[in-house]
């Protein structure tokens, strides 16, 4: 197991991270013979006028970027996609101007505002509907037995908040356990190896732990009504302030590409899942475990929002959503995560949601598609 990144170092990445820029070189053209008439060149496809650099970590819920790129769903846009497993590294690279967009869990906005990081949440993209699980080792029979023991979470991530709420609801204070900061593959190893007594997992990692540890107990899942109705556990898209302020057209094109990929996947789930699986090196079965195989809400996995559902959650459209979600619920979500980051020492004070959320790119897409009219 690799050494977890200390919280202080993770925060310093926000200011110090740099990335190596790769430059692709094209082969020189072979000159045409003077005695031959060159053939008619093939008709050129529309050339991309904008390039955006996007990152994600290896998880099916973020894989729609690869569909957008492979199917060239927005020809005016060139997507330069990187897989970066630590989301805080991505946020650091965004601060350093090396990335424009990242897909990650949807809790970072209040931290960015509190630390004056030039990153904004631009849309919520999916709520977890069973993919997240809190699992205890077989020898742990009750939550109170976790006092003084190690628990694996991603510090500064939703897994830590989910675990914190669950612990407090079961009579255990967050200061009575030791949080171990690990990413998912490391958490599986830590759990199976006996280094931690409990952990929060998303699929397919939770199922791998349960398969490898008979008797392990699932104590809470995001499929429970109280969790899905809050939409606490979910994912979002973040953009840099530089992209939003200096290149708003590119920001809107990126948003359009993402939701065009979701629409395409809903019509072609089998092919789309194969594209995602190949890109992140998962099996198709593991991809289907998370996002489903039919383009619909996937109980046990996640509910992939289309642009209209995202617009409602972000308060741009008035309609409420299934499973107890409401229009404008992003405000409640922001306040909940902000409160918990104060408890965990990741933020110093409450911040208004409008200081960390910019909906202009999503609004542009909704207007283009006719879901928002000028009168609205």
Tab-separated table of N, CA and C in Angstrom, residues 74 110 155 273 319:
chain	number	residue	atom	x	y	z
A	74	UNK	N	-18.961	17.225	-30.072
A	74	UNK	CA	-18.905	18.686	-30.263
A	74	UNK	C	-17.637	18.963	-31.059
A	110	UNK	N	-16.933	24.566	-1.036
A	110	UNK	CA	-16.684	25.394	0.150
A	110	UNK	C	-15.208	25.466	0.543
A	155	UNK	N	-9.780	11.923	2.981
A	155	UNK	CA	-9.929	13.161	3.740
A	155	UNK	C	-10.173	14.333	2.797
A	273	UNK	N	-20.741	1.977	-22.534
A	273	UNK	CA	-20.068	1.332	-21.405
A	273	UNK	C	-18.750	0.694	-21.824
A	319	UNK	N	-38.594	22.352	-11.997
A	319	UNK	CA	-39.177	21.046	-11.715
A	319	UNK	C	-38.393	20.286	-10.655
